[in-house]
Each structure stands twice: as structure tokens, then as C-alpha cells.
XYZ file of C-alpha atoms in Angstrom:
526
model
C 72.409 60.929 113.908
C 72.577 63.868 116.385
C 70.108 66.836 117.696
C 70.147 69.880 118.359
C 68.348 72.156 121.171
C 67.270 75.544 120.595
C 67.621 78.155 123.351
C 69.622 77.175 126.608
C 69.687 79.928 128.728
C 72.518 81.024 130.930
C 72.307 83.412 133.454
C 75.708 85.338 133.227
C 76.669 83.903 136.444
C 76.380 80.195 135.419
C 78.955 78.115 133.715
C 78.554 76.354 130.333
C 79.497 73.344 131.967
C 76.176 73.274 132.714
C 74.299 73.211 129.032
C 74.425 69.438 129.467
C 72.098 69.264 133.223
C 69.875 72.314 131.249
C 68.871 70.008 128.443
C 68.655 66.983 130.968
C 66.331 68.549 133.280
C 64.313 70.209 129.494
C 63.741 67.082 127.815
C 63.375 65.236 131.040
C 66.080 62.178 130.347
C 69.325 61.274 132.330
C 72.138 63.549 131.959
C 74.373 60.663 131.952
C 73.219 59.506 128.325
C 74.323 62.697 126.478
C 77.535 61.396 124.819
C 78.897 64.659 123.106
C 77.370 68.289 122.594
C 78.921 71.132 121.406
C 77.841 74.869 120.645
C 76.807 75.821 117.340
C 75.084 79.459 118.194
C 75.631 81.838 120.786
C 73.787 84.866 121.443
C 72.729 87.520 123.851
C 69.341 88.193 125.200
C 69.012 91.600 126.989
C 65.494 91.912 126.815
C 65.126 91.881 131.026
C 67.746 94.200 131.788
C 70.255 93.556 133.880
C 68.908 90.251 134.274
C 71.294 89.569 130.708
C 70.933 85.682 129.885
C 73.118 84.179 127.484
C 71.187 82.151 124.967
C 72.685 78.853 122.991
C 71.880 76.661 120.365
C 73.747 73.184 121.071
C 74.085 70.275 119.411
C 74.298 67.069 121.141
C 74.701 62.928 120.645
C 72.892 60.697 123.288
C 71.569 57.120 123.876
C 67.781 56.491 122.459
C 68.055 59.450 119.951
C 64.955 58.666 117.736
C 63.235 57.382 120.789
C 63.607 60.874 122.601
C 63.002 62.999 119.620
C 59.701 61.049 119.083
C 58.658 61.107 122.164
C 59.401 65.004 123.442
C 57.281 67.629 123.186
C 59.427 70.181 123.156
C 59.574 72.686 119.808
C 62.910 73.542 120.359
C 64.485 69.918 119.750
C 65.031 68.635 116.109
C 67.092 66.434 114.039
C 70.309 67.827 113.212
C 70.344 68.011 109.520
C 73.078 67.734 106.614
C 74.248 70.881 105.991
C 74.111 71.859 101.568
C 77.574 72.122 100.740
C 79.040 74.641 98.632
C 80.607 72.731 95.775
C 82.800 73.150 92.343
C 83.662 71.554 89.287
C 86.987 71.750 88.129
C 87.534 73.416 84.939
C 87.957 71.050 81.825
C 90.088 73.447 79.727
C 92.210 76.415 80.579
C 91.439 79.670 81.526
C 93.407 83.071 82.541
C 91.863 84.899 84.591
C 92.720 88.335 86.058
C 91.016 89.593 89.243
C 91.605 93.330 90.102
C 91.407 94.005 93.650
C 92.641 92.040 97.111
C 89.205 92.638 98.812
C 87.078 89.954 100.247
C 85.314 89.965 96.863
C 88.945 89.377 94.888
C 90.212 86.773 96.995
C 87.229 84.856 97.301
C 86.876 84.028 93.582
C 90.754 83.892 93.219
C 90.516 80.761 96.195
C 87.627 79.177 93.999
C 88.958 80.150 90.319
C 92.461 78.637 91.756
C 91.107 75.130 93.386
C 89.303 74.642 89.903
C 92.712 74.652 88.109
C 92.643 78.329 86.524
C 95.753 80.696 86.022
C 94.774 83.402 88.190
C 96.579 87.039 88.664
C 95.724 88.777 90.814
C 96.285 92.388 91.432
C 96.003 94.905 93.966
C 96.713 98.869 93.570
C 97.469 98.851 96.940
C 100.278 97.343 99.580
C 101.115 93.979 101.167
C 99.057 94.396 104.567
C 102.152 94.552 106.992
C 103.423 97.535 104.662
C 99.850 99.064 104.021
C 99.552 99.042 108.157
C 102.662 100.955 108.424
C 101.527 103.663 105.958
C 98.326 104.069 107.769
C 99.928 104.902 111.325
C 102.124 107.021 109.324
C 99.512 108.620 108.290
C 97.517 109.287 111.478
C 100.847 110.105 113.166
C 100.779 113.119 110.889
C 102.885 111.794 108.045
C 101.544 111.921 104.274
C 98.487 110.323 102.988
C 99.819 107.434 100.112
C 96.804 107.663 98.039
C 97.524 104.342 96.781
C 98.093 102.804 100.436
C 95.846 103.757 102.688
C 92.280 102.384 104.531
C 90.715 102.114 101.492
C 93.217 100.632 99.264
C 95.421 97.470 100.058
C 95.659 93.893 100.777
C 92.246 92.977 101.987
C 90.141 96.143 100.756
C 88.274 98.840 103.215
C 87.557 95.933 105.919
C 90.767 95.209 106.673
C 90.487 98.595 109.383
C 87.317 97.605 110.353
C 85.594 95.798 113.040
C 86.216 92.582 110.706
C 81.914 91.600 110.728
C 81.155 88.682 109.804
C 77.206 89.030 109.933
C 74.659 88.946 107.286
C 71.139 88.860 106.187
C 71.994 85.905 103.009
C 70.869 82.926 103.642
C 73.738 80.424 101.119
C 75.449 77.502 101.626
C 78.786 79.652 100.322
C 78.406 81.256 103.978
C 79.277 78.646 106.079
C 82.276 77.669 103.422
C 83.518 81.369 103.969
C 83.433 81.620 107.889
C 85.388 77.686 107.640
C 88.084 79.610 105.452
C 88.520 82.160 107.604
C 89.195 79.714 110.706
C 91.556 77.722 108.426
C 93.184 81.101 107.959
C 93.504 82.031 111.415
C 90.414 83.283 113.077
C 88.619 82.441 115.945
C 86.923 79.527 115.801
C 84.166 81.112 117.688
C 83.106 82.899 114.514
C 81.615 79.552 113.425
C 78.665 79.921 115.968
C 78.468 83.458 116.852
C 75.301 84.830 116.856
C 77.376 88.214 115.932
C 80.738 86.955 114.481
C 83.885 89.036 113.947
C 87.438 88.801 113.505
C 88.752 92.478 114.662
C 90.899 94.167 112.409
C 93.785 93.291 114.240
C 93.535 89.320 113.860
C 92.024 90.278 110.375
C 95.570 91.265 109.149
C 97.349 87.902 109.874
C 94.280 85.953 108.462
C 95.440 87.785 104.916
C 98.638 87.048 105.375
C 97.954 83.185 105.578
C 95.180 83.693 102.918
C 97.865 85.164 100.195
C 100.458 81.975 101.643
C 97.501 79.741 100.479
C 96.822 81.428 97.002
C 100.195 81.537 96.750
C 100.548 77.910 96.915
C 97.339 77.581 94.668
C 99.706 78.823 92.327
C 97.987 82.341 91.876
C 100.200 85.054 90.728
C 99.522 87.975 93.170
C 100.654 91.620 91.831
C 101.009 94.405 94.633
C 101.532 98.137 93.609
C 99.377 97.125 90.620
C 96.258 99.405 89.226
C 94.130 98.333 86.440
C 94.763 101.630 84.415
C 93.067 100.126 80.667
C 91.723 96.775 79.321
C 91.623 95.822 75.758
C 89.126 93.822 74.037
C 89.496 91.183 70.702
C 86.361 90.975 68.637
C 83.758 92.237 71.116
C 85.203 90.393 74.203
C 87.720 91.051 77.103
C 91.519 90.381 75.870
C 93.685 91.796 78.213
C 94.422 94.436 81.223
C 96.704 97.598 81.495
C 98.308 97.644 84.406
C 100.157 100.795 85.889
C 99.696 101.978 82.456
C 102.352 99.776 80.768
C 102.039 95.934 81.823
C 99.745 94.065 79.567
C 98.430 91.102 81.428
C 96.220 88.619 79.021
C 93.367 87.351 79.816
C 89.835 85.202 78.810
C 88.337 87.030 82.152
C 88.436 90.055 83.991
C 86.836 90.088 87.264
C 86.994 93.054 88.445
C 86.492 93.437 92.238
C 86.934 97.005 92.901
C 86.549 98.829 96.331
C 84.070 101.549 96.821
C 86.557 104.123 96.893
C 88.130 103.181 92.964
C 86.972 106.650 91.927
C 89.968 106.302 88.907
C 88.470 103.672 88.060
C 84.807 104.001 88.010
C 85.958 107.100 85.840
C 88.149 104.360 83.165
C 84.439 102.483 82.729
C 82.904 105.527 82.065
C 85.347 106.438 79.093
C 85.507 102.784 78.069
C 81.553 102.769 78.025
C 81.026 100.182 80.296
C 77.173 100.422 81.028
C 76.597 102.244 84.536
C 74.007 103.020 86.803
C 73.452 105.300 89.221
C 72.671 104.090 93.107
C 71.262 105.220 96.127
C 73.384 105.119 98.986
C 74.065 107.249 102.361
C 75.843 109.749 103.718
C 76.362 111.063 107.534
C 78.759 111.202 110.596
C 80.215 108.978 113.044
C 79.101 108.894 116.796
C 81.055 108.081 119.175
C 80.200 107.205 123.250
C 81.896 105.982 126.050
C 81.869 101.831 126.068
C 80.648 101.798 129.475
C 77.605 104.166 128.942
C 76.456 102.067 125.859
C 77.133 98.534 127.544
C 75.047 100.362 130.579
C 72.187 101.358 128.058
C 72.342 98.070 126.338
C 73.146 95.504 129.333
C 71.974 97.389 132.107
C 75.337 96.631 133.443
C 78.467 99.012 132.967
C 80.822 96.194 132.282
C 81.167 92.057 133.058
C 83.137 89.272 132.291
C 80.750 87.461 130.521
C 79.749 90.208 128.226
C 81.531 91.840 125.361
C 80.943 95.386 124.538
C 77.005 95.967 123.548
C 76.461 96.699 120.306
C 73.611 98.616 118.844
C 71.500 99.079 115.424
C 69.103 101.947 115.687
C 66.606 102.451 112.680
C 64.038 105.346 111.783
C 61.980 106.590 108.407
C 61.712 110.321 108.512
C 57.745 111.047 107.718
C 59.041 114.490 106.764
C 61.407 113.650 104.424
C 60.646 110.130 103.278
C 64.173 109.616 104.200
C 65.653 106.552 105.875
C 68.063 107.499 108.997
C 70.090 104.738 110.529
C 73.282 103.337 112.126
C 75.797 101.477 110.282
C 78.778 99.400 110.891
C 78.773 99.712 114.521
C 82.082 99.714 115.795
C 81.643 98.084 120.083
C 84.820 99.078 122.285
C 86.840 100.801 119.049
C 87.645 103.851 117.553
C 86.777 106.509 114.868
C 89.874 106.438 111.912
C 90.623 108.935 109.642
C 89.715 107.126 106.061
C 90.667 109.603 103.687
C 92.138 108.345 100.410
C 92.528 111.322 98.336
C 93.800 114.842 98.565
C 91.437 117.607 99.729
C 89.077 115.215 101.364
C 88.193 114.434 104.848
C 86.089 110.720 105.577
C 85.873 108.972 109.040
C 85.096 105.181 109.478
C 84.535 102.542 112.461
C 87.427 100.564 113.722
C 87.780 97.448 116.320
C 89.980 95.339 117.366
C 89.373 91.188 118.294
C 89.052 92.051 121.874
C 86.610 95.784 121.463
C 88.355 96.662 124.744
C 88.744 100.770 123.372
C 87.541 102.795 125.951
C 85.001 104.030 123.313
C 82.065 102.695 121.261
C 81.152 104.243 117.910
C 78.695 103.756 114.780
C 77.992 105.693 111.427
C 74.565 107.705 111.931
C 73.629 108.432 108.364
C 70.602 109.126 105.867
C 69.652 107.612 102.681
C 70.909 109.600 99.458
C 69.216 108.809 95.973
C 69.944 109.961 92.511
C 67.735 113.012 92.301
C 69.908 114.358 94.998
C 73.280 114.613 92.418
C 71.621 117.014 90.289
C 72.703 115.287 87.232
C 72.410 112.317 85.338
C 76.040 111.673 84.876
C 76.602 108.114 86.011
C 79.693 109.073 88.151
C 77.348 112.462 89.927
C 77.364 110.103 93.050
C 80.830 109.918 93.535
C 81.093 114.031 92.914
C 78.474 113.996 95.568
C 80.610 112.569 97.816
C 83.540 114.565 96.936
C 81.559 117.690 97.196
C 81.207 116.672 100.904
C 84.527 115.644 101.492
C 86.007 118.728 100.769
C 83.672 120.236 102.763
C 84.692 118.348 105.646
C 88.667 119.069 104.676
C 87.646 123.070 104.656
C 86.126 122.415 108.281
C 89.835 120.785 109.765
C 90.904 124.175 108.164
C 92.455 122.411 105.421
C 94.488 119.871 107.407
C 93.915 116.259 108.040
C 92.369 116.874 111.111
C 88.143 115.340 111.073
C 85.284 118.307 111.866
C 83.919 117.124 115.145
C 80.822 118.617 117.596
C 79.393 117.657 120.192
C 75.851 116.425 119.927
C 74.107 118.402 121.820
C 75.546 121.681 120.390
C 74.783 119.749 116.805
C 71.419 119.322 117.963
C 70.416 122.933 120.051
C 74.024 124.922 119.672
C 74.476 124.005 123.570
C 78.722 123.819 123.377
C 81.039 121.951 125.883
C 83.528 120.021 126.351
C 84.504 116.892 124.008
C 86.537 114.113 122.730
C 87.204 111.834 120.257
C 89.677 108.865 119.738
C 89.832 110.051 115.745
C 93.393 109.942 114.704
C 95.496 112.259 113.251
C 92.852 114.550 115.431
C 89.993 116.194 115.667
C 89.010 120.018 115.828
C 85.929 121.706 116.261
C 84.046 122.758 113.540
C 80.077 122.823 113.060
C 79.241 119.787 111.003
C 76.435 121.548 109.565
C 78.391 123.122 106.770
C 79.792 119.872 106.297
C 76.511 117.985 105.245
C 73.743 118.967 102.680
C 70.560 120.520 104.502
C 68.460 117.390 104.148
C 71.280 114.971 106.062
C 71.915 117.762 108.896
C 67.906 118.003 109.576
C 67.560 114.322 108.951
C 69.950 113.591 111.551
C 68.392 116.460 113.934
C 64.930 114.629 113.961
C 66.224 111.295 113.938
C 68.559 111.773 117.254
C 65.857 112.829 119.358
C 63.528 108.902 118.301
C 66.876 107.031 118.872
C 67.294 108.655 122.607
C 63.505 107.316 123.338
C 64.811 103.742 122.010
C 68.087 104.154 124.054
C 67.716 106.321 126.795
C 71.078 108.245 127.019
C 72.463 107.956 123.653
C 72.027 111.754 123.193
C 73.770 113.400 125.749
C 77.011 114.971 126.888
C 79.111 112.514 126.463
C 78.254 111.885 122.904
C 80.338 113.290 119.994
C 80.056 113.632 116.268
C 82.681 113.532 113.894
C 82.377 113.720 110.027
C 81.883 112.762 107.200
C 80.880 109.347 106.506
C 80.408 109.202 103.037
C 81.934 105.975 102.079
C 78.927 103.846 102.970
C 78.507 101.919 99.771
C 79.217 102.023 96.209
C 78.404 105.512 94.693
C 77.404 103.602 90.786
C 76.087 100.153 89.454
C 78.094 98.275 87.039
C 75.717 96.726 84.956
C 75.795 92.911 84.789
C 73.384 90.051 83.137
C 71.931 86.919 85.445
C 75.631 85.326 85.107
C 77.643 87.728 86.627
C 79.078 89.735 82.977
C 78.512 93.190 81.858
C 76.101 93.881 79.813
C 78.079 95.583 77.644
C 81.358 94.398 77.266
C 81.903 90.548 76.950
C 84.494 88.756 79.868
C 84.144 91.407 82.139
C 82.657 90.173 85.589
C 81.928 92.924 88.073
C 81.734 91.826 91.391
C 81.801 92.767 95.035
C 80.900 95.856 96.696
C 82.591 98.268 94.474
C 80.847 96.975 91.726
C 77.330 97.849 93.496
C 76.059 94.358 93.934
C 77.334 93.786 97.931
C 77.671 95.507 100.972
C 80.295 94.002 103.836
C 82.493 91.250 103.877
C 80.627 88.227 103.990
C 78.071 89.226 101.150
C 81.227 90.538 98.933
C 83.451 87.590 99.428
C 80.085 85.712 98.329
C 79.394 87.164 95.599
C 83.115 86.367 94.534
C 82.698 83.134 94.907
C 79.073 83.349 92.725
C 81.285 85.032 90.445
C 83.860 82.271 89.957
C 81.280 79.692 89.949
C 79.341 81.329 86.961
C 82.782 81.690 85.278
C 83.798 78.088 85.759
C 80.468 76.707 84.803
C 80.227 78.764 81.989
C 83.702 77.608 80.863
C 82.262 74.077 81.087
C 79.136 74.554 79.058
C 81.242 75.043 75.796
């Protein structure tokens, strides 16, 4: 048996050496008889600015374990329990499977599909990550976009430039089976009790490398430079997939595990007559501030060892509008990246590295979007909403690659000055007003001045804006029953984020693995 002890505080100054005196002195009991603890949570309390305490959940062994349990008052102590595991059944007949798309989503139910003994292919539009990287500094060098090679598309989807977050709101056994696979793969094995876990986008890229080397071994066939172009069905159900318009792969299932950003194919469905939906979602710009003046607004302290950079989620429903106005995917000590994966279009994103040691902190600021603001009832009018925008923000960089950018305050009251951004190719000033509908631009106008009460100093000079951020979820729904399939067309699986039904890493590589599960106990059933 073990237990476990619910916040241990550390002041920053105090070692973790420590934890074992703290729970000692808590419970009242001789240090001496704690035989093993370890750290299973770690998070950051910054309530009493700068008085910043680090808080822990530890689990520990010790002599008279039932006897001290029994006899301590103290709420925060309990019985460690057995974790549910996250099982499968092998498969007891063949199946082929082919999964379209490398995100989180793709290779999560490729790993499962695989280790129950199906013949998976998998395949990717987009490039091996060391080649995909290269194309994207290319890129914000000033070279040409590769519209099939680029932040959005590749080995490991949108999040492989991304701060690589590994936090969610699900509470599923899969979780904990994801966050072990991503340590087996190469991350940090701190991820496994951050309160906040993340990989960075630069360890992110070797962890896919070792992930493909492992499906690899599985025996999955894995397809680069491969688009899903067509798929053909045999007496109502799913038969095969086009690839690159000429390769016909066959297949009992098709999961497919698109990005966000699949416009093509969103637009195949829509001819095929896959039933669609359309889905709220949000649009904005990026902000971007100085590390040091967030960590100082967040930690009351500019910088310390014992701190990584302060993070922030800001929240606000506009009475005027209805609207919700929020940060997402904060991006601590990183950098604002030119996204763009088409022609004509301008869209920004969030980038950090392991160590969020960039000399700037940003976040998407953006404002819900619903249907009745497409103006159609077209099930792909979200994604022309987006593209609208877009192009809007291309016009702004005066038709160049270069992202619209203001600072807030002129944004806010037409005040000008000085600014910068760490947005790469570059930046130029534009007013992001004509780069947003009406209803973001005045959502974002009322919402600034709320956030600034919550964080004294987030509006200011030093703050800049850069747009657009349009990419923030899926534009459509594809359509699926309580097992996973579409509704409409038999051994089709839509999963992930680009299929409408996830939002992030964690959540789309589990519902990839729900995916694979459904399609392996299915399989089973018959």
C-alpha cells in the first residue's frame, strides 16, 4: 500500500529535499519512517504575490501505513489508489485499416489499431518532420509557402509548432496511457505530474520521430506526400481510398483524422455527401508581451529560477453582444509564427519551445463565431468565413507574407507608437480593424479594457497585436453515430479535431484511441 499527501507547499526558496520533514512535521510522525515518496503533481500557487509557493502532491511509503492513515486527521492524506487502466483486445480476425492524417488523432489510433494486430496505412499529405521543419524556416526566411508542407500540414499535424500542451479538462483513463507514450517516446518525464504539462515544439519533433520508429516496427505502413483525394464504397460501405488521385489503397476502415486546416478535403465530403454540420468556433488576433512584464503581472516577480514563464487564461462574456471573448493557446516565453497554408491568406499562431526562454510571451485573444454569422447555410460557409478573413489579413501585409500588426493601444484609442513583434517572415503595420468583421474588432475593444482590471498591465505600450487567428478549431462537424462512424456512409470513422469532435492534443490523440477501440470492438462483436 502507499499514500499520498495533498498540498506541500514550498516557498521558492526551499528545496524539495525537504517534502519529506513537511509531511513529517503535517502528520506529526518521524521523518525517519517514510521509506520512499515521489512527486506525482506539481503546481504553482500565486495567489499572495510575490510570496509564489510551489504546491505538490506526493506520494509516499512509510512504516505503520494503515495505522497513520486511521489515525490522522488531516483531509489531505488518503490511500493511494489503483489507477483504471486503459486496456484492448486484440482483434480476432483481420482488418485493413487506413488512417488519413499524422496528427495526434492519426497516430494515436494507428499505435492502438497496430498493438491489436491490424494492417494499418497510414498517410499523411504532408512531410517527414525533419523535412517539414526545413520547409517552414524556408518559409519564414522568405522562401515559398509548400502548401502541402507547412504548420498546418505534416508529420504530427498543427501541434507540432506549438507550445506542445499537454493539458485538458477530460477526465479518462486513455490520459494517463497517452502522457506514458509520450515519455516512452522521448519527453520529459515531468509531463507525468505537471500540473501544466508540455513538451515544446522543439522536443515535440524528436518524440515523432521515435513515435513513427515504433509504428514502424508495429508493422504500420506509413505514406508521406500522400492526400486522400477520393474513397470508394462496395454495397453501401467504405472499400477503398484515392490517394494523390491515382493510388488505390483498400480498406474495411477509413479513419479519417484530418487537421483543421483540410479545406480540400472538407470540400471532397461535401461532393461525396458525407453528412456535415456546421460549428461555432472563433476568430481573433494574437497578443504578444514582453516575458518579463507578464511573469511580473503573474508572479509578482520579473524572473526566478524556480519559476517558468507565467502563463495566463483570461475569460469574459460580452453583455452587449452575447459574445464569448477569451485567450487561447497561450504561448509562455515563445513566439508568434506565420501559419499560413494557402495562397492569398495571412494566419498567425502561438509557438514555444521546451525551455519558453523567448524573450516574449503571447496568446490568441479571440471571440466566439456561430453559424448565423456565415450568412449561409452551406456546410463549408465556415471555412469561407475564415478565408474571407484571411485574405483580408494578406491585403493588410500589402499582399506579401508579411502578418498586419498594431499596437494595442492605437487598436484600442488610435494612440500610435512604436512596436514589435517576434512574427516571422515579418510584420508591418496595418490597422487590424479592416482585418476582422465589426463584431470581433468591438468585441475585442470591450473585452481588453475587463482583462487589464484582471491583470493590471496587460494593456499597455508594450503590448502588440498581430492577426488573424482564425484557425482556432474546426470550421464543420462530420457527422458520426455513438460508435465513432458517419452517419452516412458506412466504415468511415471521423475523428480528431478536424473532424469537429476535439480540440488540442491530448483530447485528439484520445479520441483516436476511442476511435480504434470502437473499431476493434466492433470487429469483435461479429
Amino acid at each position: 500500500m502507499a499514500l499520498k499527501i495533498r498540498e506541500i507547499s514550498l516557498h521558492l526558496d526551499e528545496e524539495e529535499s525537504s517534502i519529506p520533514k513537511k509531511i513529517a512535521t503535517i502528520l506529526d510522525f518521524d521523518v525517519e519512517k517514510i521509506r520512499h515518496w515521489k512527486i506525482i503533481r506539481k503546481g504553482i500557487d500565486a495567489r499572495r504575490k510575490p510570496d509564489v509557493l510551489r504546491v505538490y502532491t506526493i506520494e509516499f511509503s512509510c512504516d505503520d501505513e494503515l495505522q497513520l492513515l486511521k489515525n490522522s486527521s488531516t483531509a489531505t492524506l488518503e490511500k493511494v489508489e489503483d489507477l483504471p487502466v486503459f486496456e484492448i483486445s486484440p482483434l480476432k480476425k483481420k482488418a485493413k485499416i487506413l488512417i488519413a492524417g499524422m496528427g495526434p488523432a492519426g497516430l494515436f489510433s494507428a499505435l492502438l489499431l497496430a498493438e491489436a494486430g491490424a494492417q494499418v496505412c497510414l498517410v499523411e499529405r504532408g512531410r517527414p518532420v525533419e523535412e517539414r521543419l526545413s520547409d517552414v524556416h524556408s518559409f519564414w526566411a522568405g522562401g515559398l509557402l509548400n502548401p502541402e508542407s507547412n504548420i498546418q500540414f505534416g508529420e504530427g499535424g498543427a501541434g507540432t509548432f506549438s507550445d506542445g500542451k499537454l493539458t485538458t479538462r477530460l477526465n479518462h483513463p486513455g490520459m494517463r496511457s497517452i502522457l506514458q507514450s509520450f515519455v516512452k517516446f522521448g519527453a520529459p518525464e515531468e509531463i507525468l505530474w505537471q500540473a501544466k504539462p508540455h513538451i515544446g515544439s522543439d522536443r515535440l519533433r524528436s518524440v515523432l520521430i521515435n513515435f513513427r520508429k515504433h509504428l514502424l516496427a508495429l508493422g504500420v505502413e506509413i505514406r508521406f506526400s500522400s492526400c486522400l483525394t477520393d474513397f470508394q464504397m462496395n454495397v453501401g460501405h467504405i472499400a477503398a481510398g484515392v490517394i494523390n488521385g491515382c493510388d488505390l489503397i483498400k480498406c474495411d476502415r477509413l479513419i479519417l483524422a484530418l487537421g483543421h486546416s483540410a479545406r480540400d478535403t472538407y470540400q471532397l465530403l461535401a461532393e461525396k455527401k458525407v453528412l456535415l454540420q456546421q460549428k461555432s468556433f472563433a476568430v481573433g488576433l494574437r497578443v504578444e508581451h514582453p516575458l518579463e512584464l507578464i511573469n511580473q503581472i503573474q508572479y509578482g516577480l520579473c524572473t526566478h529560477p524556480q519559476l517558468s514563464a507565467a502563463d495566463y487564461r483570461l475569460a469574459w462574456n460580452d453583455p452587449e453582444s452575447g459574445r464569448g471573448v477569451y485567450s487561447f493557446c497561450m504561448c509562455p516565453g515563445g513566439q508568434v509564427v506565420n501559419a499560413s497554408s494557402e495562397e492569398g491568406g495571412i494566419v498567425v499562431n502561438g509557438m514555444s519551445d521546451f525551455s519558453r526562454s523567448a524573450e516574449n510571451s503571447n496568446s490568441a485573444l479571440v471571440v466566439s463565431v456561430t453559424p448565423e454569422d456565415f450568412g449561409s447555410d452551406d456546410v463549408l460557409a465556415g471555412l469561407y468565413f475564415q478565408k474571407k478573413w484571411e485574405q483580408a489579413a494578406y491585403r493588410a501585409g500589402e499582399a506579401g507574407w508579411r502578418a498586419p500588426a498594431q499596437p494595442m493601444l492605437e487598436f484600442l484609442n488610435g494612440r500610435g507608437g512604436d512596436f514589435k513583434s517576434s512574427c516571422r517572415p515579418e510584420v508591418i503595420h496595418a490597422d487590424l480593424h479592416k482585418c476582422l468583421p465589426t463584431f470581433v474588432t468591438s468585441g475585442l475593444s470591450r473585452a481588453l479594457p475587463v482583462f487589464n482590471q484582471r491583470m493590471r498591465g496587460f494593456v499597455g505600450p508594450e503590448a502588440t497585436l498581430i492577426g488573424v487567428e482564425t484557425r482556432t478549431s474546426a470550421p464543420l462537424r462530420i457527422i458520426r453515430d455513438e460508435h465513432g462512424e458517419s452517419i452516412s456512409h458506412k466504415g468511415l470513422f471521423p475523428t480528431g479535431e478536424g473532424a469537429g469532435y476535439a480540440g488540442g492534443i491530448m483530447s485528439a490523440a484520445l479520441d483516436g484511441m476511442k476511435t480504434a477501440t470502437e473499431i476493434i470492438n466492433r470487429s469483435n462483436a461479429f
